[in-house]
Coordinates of C-alpha atoms and ligand atoms in Angstrom, one line a residue:
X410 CA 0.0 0.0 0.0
X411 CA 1.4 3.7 -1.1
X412 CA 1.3 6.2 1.6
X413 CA 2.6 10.0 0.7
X414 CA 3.4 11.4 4.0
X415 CA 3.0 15.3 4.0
X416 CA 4.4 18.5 5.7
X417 CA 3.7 21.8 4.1
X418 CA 4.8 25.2 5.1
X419 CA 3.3 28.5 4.2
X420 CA 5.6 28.3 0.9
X421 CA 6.9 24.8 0.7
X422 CA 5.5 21.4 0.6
X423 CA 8.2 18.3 1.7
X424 CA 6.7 15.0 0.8
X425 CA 8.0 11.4 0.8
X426 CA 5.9 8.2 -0.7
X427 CA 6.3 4.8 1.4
X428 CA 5.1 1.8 0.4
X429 CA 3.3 0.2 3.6
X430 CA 3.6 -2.0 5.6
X431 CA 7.2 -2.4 4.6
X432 CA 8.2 1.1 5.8
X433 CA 10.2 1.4 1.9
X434 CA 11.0 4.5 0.7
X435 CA 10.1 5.1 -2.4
X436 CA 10.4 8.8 -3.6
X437 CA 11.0 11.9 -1.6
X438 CA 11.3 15.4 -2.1
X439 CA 10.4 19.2 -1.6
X440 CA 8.9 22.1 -3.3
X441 CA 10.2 25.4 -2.0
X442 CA 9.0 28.9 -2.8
X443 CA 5.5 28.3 -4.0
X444 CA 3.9 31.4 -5.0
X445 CA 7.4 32.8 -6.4
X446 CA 7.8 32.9 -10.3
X447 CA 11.2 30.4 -9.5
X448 CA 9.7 28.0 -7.2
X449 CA 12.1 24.7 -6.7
X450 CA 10.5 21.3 -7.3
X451 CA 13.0 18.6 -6.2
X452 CA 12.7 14.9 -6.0
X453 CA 14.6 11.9 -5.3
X454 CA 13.8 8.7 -6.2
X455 CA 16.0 5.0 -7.0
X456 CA 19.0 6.9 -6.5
X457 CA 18.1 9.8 -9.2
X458 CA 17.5 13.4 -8.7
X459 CA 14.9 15.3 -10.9
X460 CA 14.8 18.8 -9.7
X461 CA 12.7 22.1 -11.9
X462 CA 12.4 25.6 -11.3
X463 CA 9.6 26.9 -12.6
X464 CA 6.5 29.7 -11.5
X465 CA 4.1 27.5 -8.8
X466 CA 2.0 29.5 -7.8
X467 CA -0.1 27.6 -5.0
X468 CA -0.2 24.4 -2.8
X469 CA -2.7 23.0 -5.3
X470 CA -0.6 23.4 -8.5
X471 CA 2.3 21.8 -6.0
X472 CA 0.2 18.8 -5.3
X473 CA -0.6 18.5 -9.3
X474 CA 3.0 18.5 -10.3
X475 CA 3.9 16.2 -7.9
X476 CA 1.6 13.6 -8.5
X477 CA 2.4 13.8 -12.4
X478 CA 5.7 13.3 -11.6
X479 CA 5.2 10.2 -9.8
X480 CA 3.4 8.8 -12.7
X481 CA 5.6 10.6 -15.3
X482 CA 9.1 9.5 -13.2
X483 CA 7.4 5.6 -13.4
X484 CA 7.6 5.6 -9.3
X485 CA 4.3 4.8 -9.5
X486 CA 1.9 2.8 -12.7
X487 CA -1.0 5.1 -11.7
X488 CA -2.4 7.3 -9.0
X489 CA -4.8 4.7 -8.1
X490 CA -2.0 2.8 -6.3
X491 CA -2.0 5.8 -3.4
X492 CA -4.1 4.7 -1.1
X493 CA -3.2 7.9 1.4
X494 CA -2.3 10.5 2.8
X495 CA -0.9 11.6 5.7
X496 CA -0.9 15.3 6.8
X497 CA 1.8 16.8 9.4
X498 CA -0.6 19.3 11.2
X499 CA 1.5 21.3 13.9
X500 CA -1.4 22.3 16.6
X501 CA -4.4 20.2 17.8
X502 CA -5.0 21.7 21.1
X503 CA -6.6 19.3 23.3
X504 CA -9.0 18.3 20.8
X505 CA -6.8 15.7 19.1
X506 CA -5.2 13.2 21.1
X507 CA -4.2 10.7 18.6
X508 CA -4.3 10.8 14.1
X509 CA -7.7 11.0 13.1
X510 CA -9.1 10.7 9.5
X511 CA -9.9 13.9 8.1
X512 CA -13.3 15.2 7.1
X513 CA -15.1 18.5 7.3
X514 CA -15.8 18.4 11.3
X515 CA -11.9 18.0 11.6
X516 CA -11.0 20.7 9.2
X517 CA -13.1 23.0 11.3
X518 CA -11.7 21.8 14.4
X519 CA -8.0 22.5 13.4
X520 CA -9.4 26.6 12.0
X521 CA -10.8 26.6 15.6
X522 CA -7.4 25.4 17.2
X523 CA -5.4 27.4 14.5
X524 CA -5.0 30.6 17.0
X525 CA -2.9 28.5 19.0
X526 CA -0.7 28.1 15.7
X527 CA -1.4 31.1 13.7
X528 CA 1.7 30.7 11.4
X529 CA 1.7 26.6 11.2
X530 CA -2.0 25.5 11.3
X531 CA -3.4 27.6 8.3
X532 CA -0.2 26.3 6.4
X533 CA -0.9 22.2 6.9
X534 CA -4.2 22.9 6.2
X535 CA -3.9 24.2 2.8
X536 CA -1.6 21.3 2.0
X537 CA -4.5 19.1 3.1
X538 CA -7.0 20.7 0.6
X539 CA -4.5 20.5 -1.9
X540 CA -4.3 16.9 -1.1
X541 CA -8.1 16.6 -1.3
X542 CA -9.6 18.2 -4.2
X543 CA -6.5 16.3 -6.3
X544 CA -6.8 12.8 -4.6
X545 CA -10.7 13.1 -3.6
X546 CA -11.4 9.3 -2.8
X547 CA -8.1 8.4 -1.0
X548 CA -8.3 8.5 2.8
X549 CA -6.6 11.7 4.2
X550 CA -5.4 11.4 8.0
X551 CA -4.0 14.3 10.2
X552 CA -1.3 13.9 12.4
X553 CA -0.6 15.8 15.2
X554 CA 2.9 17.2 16.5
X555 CA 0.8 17.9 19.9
X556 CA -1.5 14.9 20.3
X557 CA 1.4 12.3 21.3
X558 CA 1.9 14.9 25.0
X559 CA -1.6 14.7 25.6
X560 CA -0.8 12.0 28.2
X561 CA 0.7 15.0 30.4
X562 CA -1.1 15.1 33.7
X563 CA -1.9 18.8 34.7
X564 CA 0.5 19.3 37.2
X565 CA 3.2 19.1 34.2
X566 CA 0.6 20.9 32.0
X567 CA -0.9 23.6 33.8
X568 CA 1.6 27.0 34.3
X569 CA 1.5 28.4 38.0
X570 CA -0.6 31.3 36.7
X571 CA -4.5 32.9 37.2
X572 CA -6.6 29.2 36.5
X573 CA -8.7 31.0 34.0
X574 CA -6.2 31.9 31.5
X575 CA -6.7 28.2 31.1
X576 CA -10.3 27.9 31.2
X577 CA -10.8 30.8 29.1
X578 CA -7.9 30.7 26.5
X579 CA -6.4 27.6 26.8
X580 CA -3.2 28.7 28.2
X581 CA -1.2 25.7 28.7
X582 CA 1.7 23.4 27.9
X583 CA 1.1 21.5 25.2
X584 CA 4.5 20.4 23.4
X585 CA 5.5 19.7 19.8
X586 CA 7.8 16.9 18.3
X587 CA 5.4 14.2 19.2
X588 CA 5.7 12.6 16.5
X589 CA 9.4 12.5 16.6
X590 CA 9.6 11.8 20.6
X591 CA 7.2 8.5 20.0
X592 CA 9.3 7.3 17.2
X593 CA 12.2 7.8 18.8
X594 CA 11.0 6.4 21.8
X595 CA 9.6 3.6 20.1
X596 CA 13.0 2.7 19.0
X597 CA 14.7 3.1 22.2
X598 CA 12.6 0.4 23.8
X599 CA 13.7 -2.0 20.7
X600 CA 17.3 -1.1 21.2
X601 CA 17.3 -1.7 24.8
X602 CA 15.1 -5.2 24.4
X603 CA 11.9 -4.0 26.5
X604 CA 8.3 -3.4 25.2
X605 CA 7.5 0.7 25.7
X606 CA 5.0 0.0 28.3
X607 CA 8.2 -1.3 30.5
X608 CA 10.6 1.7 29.4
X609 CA 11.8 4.8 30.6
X610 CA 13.0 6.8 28.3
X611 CA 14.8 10.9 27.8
X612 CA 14.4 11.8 24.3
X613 CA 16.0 15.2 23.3
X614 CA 15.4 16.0 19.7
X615 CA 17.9 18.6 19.2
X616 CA 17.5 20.4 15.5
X617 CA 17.2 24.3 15.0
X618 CA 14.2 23.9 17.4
X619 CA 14.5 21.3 20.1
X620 CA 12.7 19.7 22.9
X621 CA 12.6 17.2 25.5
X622 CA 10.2 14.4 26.4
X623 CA 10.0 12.5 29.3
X624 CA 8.8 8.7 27.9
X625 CA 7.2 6.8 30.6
X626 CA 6.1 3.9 29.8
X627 CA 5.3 4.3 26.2
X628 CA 3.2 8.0 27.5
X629 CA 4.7 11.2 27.0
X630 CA 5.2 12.3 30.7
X631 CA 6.5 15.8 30.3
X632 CA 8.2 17.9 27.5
X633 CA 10.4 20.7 27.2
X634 CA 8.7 23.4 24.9
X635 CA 5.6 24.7 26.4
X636 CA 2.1 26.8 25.0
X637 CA 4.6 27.7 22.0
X638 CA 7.5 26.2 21.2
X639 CA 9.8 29.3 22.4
X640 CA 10.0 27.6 25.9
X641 CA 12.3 24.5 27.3
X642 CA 15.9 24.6 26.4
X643 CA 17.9 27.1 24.1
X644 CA 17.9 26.8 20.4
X645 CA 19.2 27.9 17.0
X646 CA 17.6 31.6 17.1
X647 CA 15.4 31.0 20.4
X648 CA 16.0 31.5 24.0
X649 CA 13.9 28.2 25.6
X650 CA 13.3 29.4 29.0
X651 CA 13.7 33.3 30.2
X652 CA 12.3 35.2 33.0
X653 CA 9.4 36.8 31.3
X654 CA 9.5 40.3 33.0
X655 CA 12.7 40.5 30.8
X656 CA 9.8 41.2 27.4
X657 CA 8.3 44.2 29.4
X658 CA 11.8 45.2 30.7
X659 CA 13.3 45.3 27.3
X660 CA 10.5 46.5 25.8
X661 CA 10.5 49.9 27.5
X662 CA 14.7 50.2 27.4
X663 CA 14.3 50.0 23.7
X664 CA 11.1 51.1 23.1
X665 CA 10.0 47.9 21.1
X666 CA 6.4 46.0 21.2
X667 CA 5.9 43.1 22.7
X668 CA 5.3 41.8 19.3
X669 CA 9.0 42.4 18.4
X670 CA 10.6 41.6 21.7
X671 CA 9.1 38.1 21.7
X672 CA 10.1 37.8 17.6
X673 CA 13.5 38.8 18.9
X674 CA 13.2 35.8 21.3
X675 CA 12.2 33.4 18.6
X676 CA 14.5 34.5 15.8
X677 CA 17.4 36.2 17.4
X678 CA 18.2 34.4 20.2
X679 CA 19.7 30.6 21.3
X680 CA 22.5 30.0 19.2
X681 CA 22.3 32.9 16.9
X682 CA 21.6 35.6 20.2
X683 CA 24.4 34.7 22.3
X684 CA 27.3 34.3 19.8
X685 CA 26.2 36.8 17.3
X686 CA 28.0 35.0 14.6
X687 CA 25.4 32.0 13.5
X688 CA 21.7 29.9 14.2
X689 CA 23.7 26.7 13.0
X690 CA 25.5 24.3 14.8
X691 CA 28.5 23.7 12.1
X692 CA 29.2 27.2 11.7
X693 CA 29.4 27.9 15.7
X694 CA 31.6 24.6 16.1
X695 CA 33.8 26.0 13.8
X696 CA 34.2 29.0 15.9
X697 CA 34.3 27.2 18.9
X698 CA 37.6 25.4 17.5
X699 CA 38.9 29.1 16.4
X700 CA 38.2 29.8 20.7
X701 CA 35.5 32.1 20.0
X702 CA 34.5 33.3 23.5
X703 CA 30.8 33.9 22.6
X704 CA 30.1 30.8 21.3
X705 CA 31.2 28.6 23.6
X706 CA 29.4 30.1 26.0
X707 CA 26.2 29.6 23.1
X708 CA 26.6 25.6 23.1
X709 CA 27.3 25.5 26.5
X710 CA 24.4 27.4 28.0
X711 CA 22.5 25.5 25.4
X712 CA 24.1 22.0 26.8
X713 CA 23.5 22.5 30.9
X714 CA 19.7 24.0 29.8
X715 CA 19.7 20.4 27.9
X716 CA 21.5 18.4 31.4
X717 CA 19.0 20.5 33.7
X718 CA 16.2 19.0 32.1
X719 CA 17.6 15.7 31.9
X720 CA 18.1 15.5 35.4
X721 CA 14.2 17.2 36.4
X722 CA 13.5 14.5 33.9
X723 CA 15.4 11.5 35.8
X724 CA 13.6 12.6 38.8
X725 CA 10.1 12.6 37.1
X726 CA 10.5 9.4 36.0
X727 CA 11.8 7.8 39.1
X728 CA 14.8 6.9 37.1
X729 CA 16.1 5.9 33.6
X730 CA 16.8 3.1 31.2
X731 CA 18.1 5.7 28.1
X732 CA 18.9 8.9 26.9
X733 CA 18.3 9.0 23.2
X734 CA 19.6 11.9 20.4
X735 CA 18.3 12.7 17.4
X736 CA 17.3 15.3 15.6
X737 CA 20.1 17.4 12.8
X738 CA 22.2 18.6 15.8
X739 CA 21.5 15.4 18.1
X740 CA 22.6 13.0 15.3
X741 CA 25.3 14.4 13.7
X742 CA 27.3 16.5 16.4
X743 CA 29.2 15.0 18.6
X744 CA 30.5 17.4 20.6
X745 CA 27.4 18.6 21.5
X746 CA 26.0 15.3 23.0
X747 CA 29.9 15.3 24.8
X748 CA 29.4 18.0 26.1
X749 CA 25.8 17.4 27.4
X750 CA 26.5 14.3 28.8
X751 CA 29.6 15.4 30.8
X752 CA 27.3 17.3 32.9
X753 CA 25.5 14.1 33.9
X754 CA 28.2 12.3 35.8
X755 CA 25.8 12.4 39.1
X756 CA 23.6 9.7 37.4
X757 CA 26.3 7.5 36.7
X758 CA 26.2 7.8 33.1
X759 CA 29.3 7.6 30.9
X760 CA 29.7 8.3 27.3
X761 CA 32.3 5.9 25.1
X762 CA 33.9 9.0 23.6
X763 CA 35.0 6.5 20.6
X764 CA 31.2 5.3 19.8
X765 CA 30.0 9.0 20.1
X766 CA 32.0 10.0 16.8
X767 CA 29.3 7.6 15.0
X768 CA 26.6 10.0 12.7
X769 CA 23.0 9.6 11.8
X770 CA 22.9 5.7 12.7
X771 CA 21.5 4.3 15.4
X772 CA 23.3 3.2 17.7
X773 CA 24.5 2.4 21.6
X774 CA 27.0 5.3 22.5
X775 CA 27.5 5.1 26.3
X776 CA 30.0 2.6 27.9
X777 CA 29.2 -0.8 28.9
X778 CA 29.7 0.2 33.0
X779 CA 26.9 3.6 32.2
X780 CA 24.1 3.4 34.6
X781 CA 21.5 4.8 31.6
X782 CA 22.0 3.8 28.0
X783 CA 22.9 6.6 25.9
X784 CA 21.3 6.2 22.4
X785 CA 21.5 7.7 18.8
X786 CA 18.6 7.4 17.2
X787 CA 17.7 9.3 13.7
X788 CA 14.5 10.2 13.7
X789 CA 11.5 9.4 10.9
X790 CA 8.8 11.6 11.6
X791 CA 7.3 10.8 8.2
X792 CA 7.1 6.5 8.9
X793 CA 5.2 7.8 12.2
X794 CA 2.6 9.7 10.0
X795 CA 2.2 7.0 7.6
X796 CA 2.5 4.0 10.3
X797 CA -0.6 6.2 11.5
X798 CA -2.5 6.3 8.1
X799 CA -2.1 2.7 7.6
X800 CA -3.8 2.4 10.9
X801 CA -6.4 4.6 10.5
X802 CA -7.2 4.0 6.8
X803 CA -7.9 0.3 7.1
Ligands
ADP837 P1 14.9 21.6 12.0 O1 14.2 20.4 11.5 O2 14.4 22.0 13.4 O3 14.9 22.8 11.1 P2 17.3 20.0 11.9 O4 16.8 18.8 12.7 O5 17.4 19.8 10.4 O6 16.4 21.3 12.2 O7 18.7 20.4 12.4 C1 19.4 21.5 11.9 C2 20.7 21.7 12.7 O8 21.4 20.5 12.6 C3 21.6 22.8 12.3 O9 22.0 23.5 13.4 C4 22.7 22.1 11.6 O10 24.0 22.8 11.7 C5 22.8 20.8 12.4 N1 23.5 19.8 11.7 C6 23.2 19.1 10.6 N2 24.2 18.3 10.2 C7 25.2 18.5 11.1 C8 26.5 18.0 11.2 N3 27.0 17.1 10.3 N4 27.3 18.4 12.3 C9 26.8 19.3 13.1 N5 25.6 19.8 13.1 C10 24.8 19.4 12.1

């Protein structure tokens, strides 16, 4: 069974076909730009590379193109072999706890949540109607980067503030990267022999955005990022966790709204705030070997935010069987998981600085005598969303 598994932007549309059950990849790709006169189509498939720029000018045309090129590419015989799709939709506030199928009572119930989201919602949704006017008989399922931290009991959900900010606007934690933290999770509890429902497991996804989950027993317990995904632990261009007097503070000293001072703390902060020089890891490694002052302080504020909430987390949990990375930065750089999991020596955990050089594989990375597994796991956000329309399409 073909599954395309979905995540579109305001201006882009990544998409990869699987076949299912077998979890094969069959094509993937990206269209960037769309509504620009050089919009990028780009796809890889059987070890080619077919990439146009051309004048897209919406989602719709997007969807179109693809689907001729799947066809046109002989990926596929005919469209009749997709038997879904699955939609990355950011928000489902606490409306969606799980993938549902998509039909017009959902489509109004992600508008309604789409305050909560007023950059990402709108975005997936116009990806889904794409979807559906093109593919009208194939079942169309939503997946939520929210629903997997619904689990959260309210004393991890609910902030210390009036109660009817809650009541009346839904002010809560909610997390993101659930997708990601349950695969990942998933995984762990393979790698370390035990079914999830016996597994405790730390997952920090750490990408140009980044969170944390606590995994108890297959449940999300607790994450990192909060009612948007500016709080938990410092990243690329924002701050995680501030004292929020500091928006009003810096608001007046530089006579800035509080519209600006909080896009300040989502796009000029983390990485890119502190060291002034870059939002990406590579570039701020490389000045970290130069002995640029700033930025080592930039990956190592970033890395005890990241071993504070590790050890909250141990605490949570009542203990730990593995602390998986993933995620670009999580995968890849290694001396950012060194230098995270140097500050954990109080839990007995010890990295096997040889195995940590490994990239993007999974893999066992602690030493044999470690108290708590340290993992690398790549994550596969889009298996997740089409492990999820499998399920809910049959
Ligand atoms: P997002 O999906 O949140 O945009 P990614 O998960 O793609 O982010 O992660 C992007 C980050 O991963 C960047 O900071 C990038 O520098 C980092 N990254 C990717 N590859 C490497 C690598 N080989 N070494 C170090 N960092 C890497």
């Amino acid at each position: 069974m073909k599954i395309i598994a979905v995540n579109a932007g305001s201006s882009s549309l990544k998409f990869q076909l699987l076949d299912m059950p077998k979890e094969t990849l069959l094509a993937s790709g990206v269209v960037e730009r769309i509504g620009l006169n050089d919009s990028i189509f780009t796809i890889k498939y059987n070890g080619e590379r077919n990439k146009e720029i051309t004048s897209i000018p919406t989602h719709s045309v997007a969807v179109e193109m693809l689907l001729e090129k799947l066809v046109g590419l002989n990926i596929l015989k005919t469209l009749n072999e997709i038997e879904g799709v699955g939609h990355r939709v950011v928000h489902g506030g606490e409306l969606f706890k799980d993938s549902v199928v998509i039909n017009a009572e959902v489509i109004k119930a992600i508008e309604d949540v789409s305050d909560l989201a007023p950059l990402h919602n709108p975005a997936n949704l116009t990806g889904i109607k794409a979807f559906q006017e093109a593919l009208p008989n194939v079942t169309t399922v939503a997946v939520f980067d929210t629903a997997f931290h619904q689990t959260m009991d309210p004393v991890e959900y609910m902030y210390s503030v009036p109660y009817d900010w809650y009541t009346k606007y839904g002010v809560r934690k909610y997390g993101f990267h659930g997708t990601s933290h349950k695969y990942v999770s998933l995984r762990a509890a393979d790698m370390l022999g035990k079914k999830p429902e016996e597994a405790k497991i730390i997952v920090c996804h750490i990408g140009n955005g980044a969170s944390l989950c606590a995994v108890k027993y297959g449940k999300s317990m607790d994450t990192s990022m909060g009612f948007t995904p500016l709080a938990g632990i410092a990243m690329g261009t924002r701050s995680g966790d501030i004292d929020p007097a500091i928006v009003q503070f810096i608001s007046q000293k530089e006579n800035k709204t509080l519209d600006e001072v909080i896009h300040e703390l989502n796009q000029k902060s983390g990485y890119l705030g502190l060291s002034g020089l870059s939002s990406d890891s590579r570039d701020l490694w490389e000045a970290v070997e130069r002995g640029d002052k700033k930025s080592i302080l930039a990956v190592e504020k970033q890395a005890k935010m990241i071993a504070d909430y590790i050890g909250a987390y141990y605490i949570s949990l009542e203990g730990c069987d593995a602390i998986c990375f993933t995620a670009g930065i999580g995968e890849n750089a290694s001396e950012t998981r060194k230098l995270i999991v140097d500050r954990l020596k109080a839990l007995g955990v010890e990295l096997d600085y040889e195995k940590n050089l490994t990239r993007g594989e999974e893999k066992i990375i602690s030493k044999d005598s470690s108290k708590i597994k340290i993992l690398l796991i790549p994550t596969n956000e889009e298996v997740m969303i089409a492990r999820d329309t499998l399920r809910l399409s049959k």
